Amino acid sequence: MESSTETRSDTDATDGTAPTVLLTGYEPFGDFETNPARQLAARLDGTALGTHTVVGRELPVVFDQAADVLESAIGEHNPDIVCALGLAGGRNTLSLERVGINLRDTSASEIPDNEDRQPVDESVVADGPDAYFTTLPVREMKEAMQDAGVPTTLSTDAGTHCCNNLLYAARHLVETGVVDDCDVGFVHVPFSHVQAAARDAGEPSMALETMQEGLLVGLEAACSR
């Protein structure tokens, strides 16, 4: 992924000894030819946040693959924080998700994953708990992001598609000790201006640069907790 040259401290963003923030972004899916989640993970890859370094990685929009790819990335980079990004067309803010539920169901959107799977009424993890809450400090992140002039909300609806699936699965990996302890959360992002303009439907959107700034200050707040 392309690396951002922007840093927010004097810390060397290439220093492998720095504590890590793993920032993931989903690939394009459905009829979306681009995905701002992937673009943001690429832009922020290598960015320094105080004493932390961001590692940006792309994930597949595939129910049965995304968590495995994430698990491998966590094993490789041993992050303190995992923050996953996904596109939520129609939203007009960055949305800090508070909870992931143990449900896969594509019936509302009728959008398959990128392996053409359309699960309905499936569990993310058989016999797993009903839900997991994020362990990121979402209220502090929201305040920092809003103070930076970036529209941001707390959300209790991550849907029942791959985004919710990933939040739940990532928290389950931590809770069951499959990966080392780390804070986990998910942020839904709106259409970028360029993406919305290409769709020509008058949908809510946000400049990619604004989303990037919001994520930077939000993650800084999480790192400094």
mmCIF file of C-alpha atoms in Angstrom:
data_model
loop_
_atom_site.group_PDB
_atom_site.id
_atom_site.type_symbol
_atom_site.label_atom_id
_atom_site.label_comp_id
_atom_site.label_asym_id
_atom_site.label_seq_id
_atom_site.Cartn_x
_atom_site.Cartn_y
_atom_site.Cartn_z
ATOM 1 C CA MET A 1 0.000 0.000 0.000
ATOM 2 C CA GLU A 2 1.177 3.524 -0.615
ATOM 3 C CA SER A 3 2.712 5.230 2.385
ATOM 4 C CA SER A 4 1.817 8.677 3.581
ATOM 5 C CA THR A 5 4.694 11.076 4.075
ATOM 6 C CA GLU A 6 2.684 13.055 6.598
ATOM 7 C CA THR A 7 3.676 12.570 10.223
ATOM 8 C CA ARG A 8 2.361 14.116 13.407
ATOM 9 C CA SER A 9 5.442 13.870 15.614
ATOM 10 C CA ASP A 10 9.203 13.596 15.349
ATOM 11 C CA THR A 11 8.979 9.819 15.754
ATOM 12 C CA ASP A 12 10.448 7.936 12.780
ATOM 13 C CA ALA A 13 7.443 6.296 11.112
ATOM 14 C CA THR A 14 9.655 3.515 9.782
ATOM 15 C CA ASP A 15 10.979 2.523 13.214
ATOM 16 C CA GLY A 16 9.863 -1.085 13.672
ATOM 17 C CA THR A 17 10.270 -0.773 17.461
ATOM 18 C CA ALA A 18 7.466 1.783 17.767
ATOM 19 C CA PRO A 19 4.128 0.579 19.162
ATOM 20 C CA THR A 20 1.683 0.016 16.358
ATOM 21 C CA VAL A 21 -1.814 1.041 15.329
ATOM 22 C CA LEU A 22 -3.144 -1.458 12.791
ATOM 23 C CA LEU A 23 -5.532 0.396 10.483
ATOM 24 C CA THR A 24 -7.420 -1.764 8.010
ATOM 25 C CA GLY A 25 -9.567 -0.756 5.045
ATOM 26 C CA TYR A 26 -11.862 -2.903 2.951
ATOM 27 C CA GLU A 27 -11.371 -3.409 -0.767
ATOM 28 C CA PRO A 28 -14.078 -2.251 -3.244
ATOM 29 C CA PHE A 29 -17.225 -4.367 -3.318
ATOM 30 C CA GLY A 30 -20.598 -4.550 -5.007
ATOM 31 C CA ASP A 31 -21.005 -1.777 -7.556
ATOM 32 C CA PHE A 32 -18.469 0.461 -5.790
ATOM 33 C CA GLU A 33 -15.384 0.750 -7.975
ATOM 34 C CA THR A 34 -13.410 2.468 -5.202
ATOM 35 C CA ASN A 35 -13.543 2.312 -1.436
ATOM 36 C CA PRO A 36 -12.451 5.259 0.729
ATOM 37 C CA ALA A 37 -11.741 2.819 3.565
ATOM 38 C CA ARG A 38 -8.935 1.258 1.542
ATOM 39 C CA GLN A 39 -7.714 4.667 0.376
ATOM 40 C CA LEU A 40 -7.495 5.947 3.941
ATOM 41 C CA ALA A 41 -5.599 2.900 5.198
ATOM 42 C CA ALA A 42 -3.136 3.389 2.343
ATOM 43 C CA ARG A 43 -2.771 7.135 2.960
ATOM 44 C CA LEU A 44 -2.056 6.674 6.671
ATOM 45 C CA ASP A 45 0.283 3.699 6.340
ATOM 46 C CA GLY A 46 3.603 4.699 7.941
ATOM 47 C CA THR A 47 2.226 7.761 9.712
ATOM 48 C CA ALA A 48 3.566 8.516 13.189
ATOM 49 C CA LEU A 49 1.073 9.272 15.945
ATOM 50 C CA GLY A 50 3.092 10.361 18.934
ATOM 51 C CA THR A 51 5.010 7.237 19.944
ATOM 52 C CA HIS A 52 2.881 4.978 17.727
ATOM 53 C CA THR A 53 3.205 4.109 14.043
ATOM 54 C CA VAL A 54 0.248 3.350 11.784
ATOM 55 C CA VAL A 55 0.366 0.187 9.710
ATOM 56 C CA GLY A 56 -2.274 0.277 6.972
ATOM 57 C CA ARG A 57 -3.562 -2.962 5.480
ATOM 58 C CA GLU A 58 -6.298 -3.924 3.022
ATOM 59 C CA LEU A 59 -8.863 -6.605 3.852
ATOM 60 C CA PRO A 60 -11.089 -8.637 1.530
ATOM 61 C CA VAL A 61 -14.839 -8.076 1.613
ATOM 62 C CA VAL A 62 -15.383 -11.783 2.223
ATOM 63 C CA PHE A 63 -17.141 -13.063 5.329
ATOM 64 C CA ASP A 64 -14.940 -16.146 5.699
ATOM 65 C CA GLN A 65 -11.597 -14.497 4.897
ATOM 66 C CA ALA A 66 -11.403 -11.026 6.465
ATOM 67 C CA ALA A 67 -10.926 -12.171 10.060
ATOM 68 C CA ASP A 68 -8.193 -14.629 9.038
ATOM 69 C CA VAL A 69 -6.294 -11.910 7.169
ATOM 70 C CA LEU A 70 -6.708 -9.615 10.170
ATOM 71 C CA GLU A 71 -5.481 -12.313 12.540
ATOM 72 C CA SER A 72 -2.335 -12.727 10.440
ATOM 73 C CA ALA A 73 -1.725 -8.966 10.410
ATOM 74 C CA ILE A 74 -2.135 -8.775 14.185
ATOM 75 C CA GLY A 75 0.318 -11.643 14.595
ATOM 76 C CA GLU A 76 2.820 -9.887 12.336
ATOM 77 C CA HIS A 77 2.616 -6.400 13.831
ATOM 78 C CA ASN A 78 1.501 -6.994 17.455
ATOM 79 C CA PRO A 79 -0.534 -3.758 17.560
ATOM 80 C CA ASP A 80 -1.720 -1.929 20.652
ATOM 81 C CA ILE A 81 -4.763 -0.756 18.687
ATOM 82 C CA VAL A 82 -6.716 -2.272 15.815
ATOM 83 C CA CYS A 83 -9.039 0.114 14.009
ATOM 84 C CA ALA A 84 -10.942 -1.228 11.012
ATOM 85 C CA LEU A 85 -12.581 0.996 8.405
ATOM 86 C CA GLY A 86 -15.544 0.306 6.149
ATOM 87 C CA LEU A 87 -17.784 2.197 3.757
ATOM 88 C CA ALA A 88 -21.326 3.114 4.781
ATOM 89 C CA GLY A 89 -22.918 4.825 1.792
ATOM 90 C CA GLY A 90 -25.602 7.307 2.811
ATOM 91 C CA ARG A 91 -24.009 8.353 6.105
ATOM 92 C CA ASN A 92 -22.824 11.947 6.422
ATOM 93 C CA THR A 93 -20.306 11.574 9.254
ATOM 94 C CA LEU A 94 -17.475 9.381 10.407
ATOM 95 C CA SER A 95 -19.275 6.828 12.580
ATOM 96 C CA LEU A 96 -17.505 5.322 15.580
ATOM 97 C CA GLU A 97 -19.151 1.942 16.055
ATOM 98 C CA ARG A 98 -19.838 0.900 19.620
ATOM 99 C CA VAL A 99 -20.949 -2.719 19.227
ATOM 100 C CA GLY A 100 -20.671 -5.712 16.921
ATOM 101 C CA ILE A 101 -23.382 -8.382 17.031
ATOM 102 C CA ASN A 102 -23.141 -12.099 16.366
ATOM 103 C CA LEU A 103 -25.098 -12.013 13.123
ATOM 104 C CA ARG A 104 -24.421 -12.210 9.412
ATOM 105 C CA ASP A 105 -27.384 -11.165 7.289
ATOM 106 C CA THR A 106 -27.268 -9.584 3.842
ATOM 107 C CA SER A 107 -31.023 -9.564 3.261
ATOM 108 C CA ALA A 108 -31.400 -5.834 3.908
ATOM 109 C CA SER A 109 -28.767 -4.682 1.419
ATOM 110 C CA GLU A 110 -28.957 -7.691 -0.931
ATOM 111 C CA ILE A 111 -25.254 -7.083 -1.607
ATOM 112 C CA PRO A 112 -23.158 -10.274 -1.670
ATOM 113 C CA ASP A 113 -19.601 -10.381 -0.434
ATOM 114 C CA ASN A 114 -16.840 -10.604 -3.023
ATOM 115 C CA GLU A 115 -17.158 -14.387 -3.131
ATOM 116 C CA ASP A 116 -20.879 -14.001 -3.981
ATOM 117 C CA ARG A 117 -21.986 -15.212 -0.563
ATOM 118 C CA GLN A 118 -25.236 -13.803 0.825
ATOM 119 C CA PRO A 119 -25.675 -15.263 4.307
ATOM 120 C CA VAL A 120 -28.976 -14.786 6.096
ATOM 121 C CA ASP A 121 -29.468 -15.367 9.816
ATOM 122 C CA GLU A 122 -25.983 -16.857 10.289
ATOM 123 C CA SER A 123 -23.781 -16.442 13.342
ATOM 124 C CA VAL A 124 -20.370 -14.830 13.065
ATOM 125 C CA VAL A 125 -19.142 -17.341 15.651
ATOM 126 C CA ALA A 126 -21.210 -20.397 16.498
ATOM 127 C CA ASP A 127 -22.087 -20.381 20.210
ATOM 128 C CA GLY A 128 -20.354 -16.999 20.633
ATOM 129 C CA PRO A 129 -21.817 -14.265 22.840
ATOM 130 C CA ASP A 130 -24.571 -12.096 21.398
ATOM 131 C CA ALA A 131 -22.381 -9.014 21.102
ATOM 132 C CA TYR A 132 -19.031 -7.409 21.829
ATOM 133 C CA PHE A 133 -18.472 -3.739 22.594
ATOM 134 C CA THR A 134 -15.565 -1.809 21.142
ATOM 135 C CA THR A 135 -12.645 -1.268 23.485
ATOM 136 C CA LEU A 136 -11.569 1.989 21.851
ATOM 137 C CA PRO A 137 -12.261 5.198 23.824
ATOM 138 C CA VAL A 138 -14.925 6.278 21.362
ATOM 139 C CA ARG A 139 -16.274 9.251 23.351
ATOM 140 C CA GLU A 140 -12.817 10.766 23.681
ATOM 141 C CA MET A 141 -12.157 10.073 20.010
ATOM 142 C CA LYS A 142 -15.442 11.674 18.979
ATOM 143 C CA GLU A 143 -14.705 14.815 21.005
ATOM 144 C CA ALA A 144 -11.236 15.161 19.478
ATOM 145 C CA MET A 145 -12.546 14.612 15.971
ATOM 146 C CA GLN A 146 -15.359 17.128 16.370
ATOM 147 C CA ASP A 147 -12.963 19.649 17.898
ATOM 148 C CA ALA A 148 -10.904 19.291 14.714
ATOM 149 C CA GLY A 149 -13.970 20.243 12.696
ATOM 150 C CA VAL A 150 -14.705 16.743 11.390
ATOM 151 C CA PRO A 151 -18.361 15.604 11.577
ATOM 152 C CA THR A 152 -18.327 12.507 13.790
ATOM 153 C CA THR A 153 -20.981 10.474 15.572
ATOM 154 C CA LEU A 154 -21.247 7.454 17.830
ATOM 155 C CA SER A 155 -23.153 4.579 16.267
ATOM 156 C CA THR A 156 -24.797 1.484 17.708
ATOM 157 C CA ASP A 157 -25.611 0.021 14.296
ATOM 158 C CA ALA A 158 -22.697 -1.483 12.404
ATOM 159 C CA GLY A 159 -25.183 -3.355 10.226
ATOM 160 C CA THR A 160 -25.087 -7.101 9.666
ATOM 161 C CA HIS A 161 -22.751 -7.239 6.672
ATOM 162 C CA CYS A 162 -18.956 -7.651 6.556
ATOM 163 C CA CYS A 163 -18.223 -4.555 8.672
ATOM 164 C CA ASN A 164 -20.176 -5.795 11.670
ATOM 165 C CA ASN A 165 -18.765 -9.267 11.028
ATOM 166 C CA LEU A 166 -15.209 -7.956 11.297
ATOM 167 C CA LEU A 167 -15.791 -5.933 14.462
ATOM 168 C CA TYR A 168 -17.337 -8.925 16.191
ATOM 169 C CA ALA A 169 -14.720 -11.385 14.907
ATOM 170 C CA ALA A 170 -11.813 -9.131 15.877
ATOM 171 C CA ARG A 171 -13.097 -8.705 19.413
ATOM 172 C CA HIS A 172 -13.652 -12.465 19.624
ATOM 173 C CA LEU A 173 -10.027 -13.093 18.638
ATOM 174 C CA VAL A 174 -8.921 -10.947 21.572
ATOM 175 C CA GLU A 175 -11.450 -12.236 24.089
ATOM 176 C CA THR A 176 -10.587 -15.868 23.366
ATOM 177 C CA GLY A 177 -6.831 -15.277 23.478
ATOM 178 C CA VAL A 178 -6.214 -16.212 19.851
ATOM 179 C CA VAL A 179 -4.275 -12.943 19.487
ATOM 180 C CA ASP A 180 -2.496 -10.819 22.077
ATOM 181 C CA ASP A 181 -4.561 -8.262 23.941
ATOM 182 C CA CYS A 182 -5.217 -5.047 22.037
ATOM 183 C CA ASP A 183 -7.940 -2.439 21.772
ATOM 184 C CA VAL A 184 -10.313 -3.015 18.865
ATOM 185 C CA GLY A 185 -12.798 -0.776 17.115
ATOM 186 C CA PHE A 186 -14.466 0.041 13.830
ATOM 187 C CA VAL A 187 -15.158 3.300 11.985
ATOM 188 C CA HIS A 188 -17.644 3.607 9.152
ATOM 189 C CA VAL A 189 -16.779 6.247 6.566
ATOM 190 C CA PRO A 190 -19.108 7.970 4.069
ATOM 191 C CA PHE A 191 -18.674 8.283 0.333
ATOM 192 C CA SER A 192 -15.776 10.503 -0.706
ATOM 193 C CA HIS A 193 -16.704 13.601 -2.717
ATOM 194 C CA VAL A 194 -15.139 12.079 -5.824
ATOM 195 C CA GLN A 195 -17.044 8.847 -5.328
ATOM 196 C CA ALA A 196 -20.368 10.620 -4.745
ATOM 197 C CA ALA A 197 -19.858 12.857 -7.784
ATOM 198 C CA ALA A 198 -19.295 9.816 -9.985
ATOM 199 C CA ARG A 199 -22.544 8.264 -8.707
ATOM 200 C CA ASP A 200 -24.505 11.460 -9.548
ATOM 201 C CA ALA A 201 -27.243 10.734 -7.008
ATOM 202 C CA GLY A 202 -26.835 13.641 -4.588
ATOM 203 C CA GLU A 203 -25.745 11.387 -1.734
ATOM 204 C CA PRO A 204 -23.932 12.568 1.426
ATOM 205 C CA SER A 205 -20.155 12.608 1.132
ATOM 206 C CA MET A 206 -16.993 13.912 2.767
ATOM 207 C CA ALA A 207 -13.608 14.963 1.394
ATOM 208 C CA LEU A 208 -11.040 12.198 1.727
ATOM 209 C CA GLU A 209 -8.658 14.731 3.299
ATOM 210 C CA THR A 210 -11.250 15.557 5.966
ATOM 211 C CA MET A 211 -11.770 11.893 6.775
ATOM 212 C CA GLN A 212 -8.008 11.476 7.024
ATOM 213 C CA GLU A 213 -7.687 14.373 9.472
ATOM 214 C CA GLY A 214 -10.534 13.021 11.570
ATOM 215 C CA LEU A 215 -8.969 9.591 11.801
ATOM 216 C CA LEU A 216 -5.594 11.076 12.700
ATOM 217 C CA VAL A 217 -6.876 13.083 15.645
ATOM 218 C CA GLY A 218 -9.199 10.301 16.745
ATOM 219 C CA LEU A 219 -6.435 7.734 16.756
ATOM 220 C CA GLU A 220 -4.131 10.187 18.542
ATOM 221 C CA ALA A 221 -6.738 10.413 21.293
ATOM 222 C CA ALA A 222 -6.869 6.619 21.478
ATOM 223 C CA CYS A 223 -3.076 6.331 21.617
ATOM 224 C CA SER A 224 -2.788 8.894 24.392
ATOM 225 C CA ARG A 225 -5.348 7.267 26.653
#
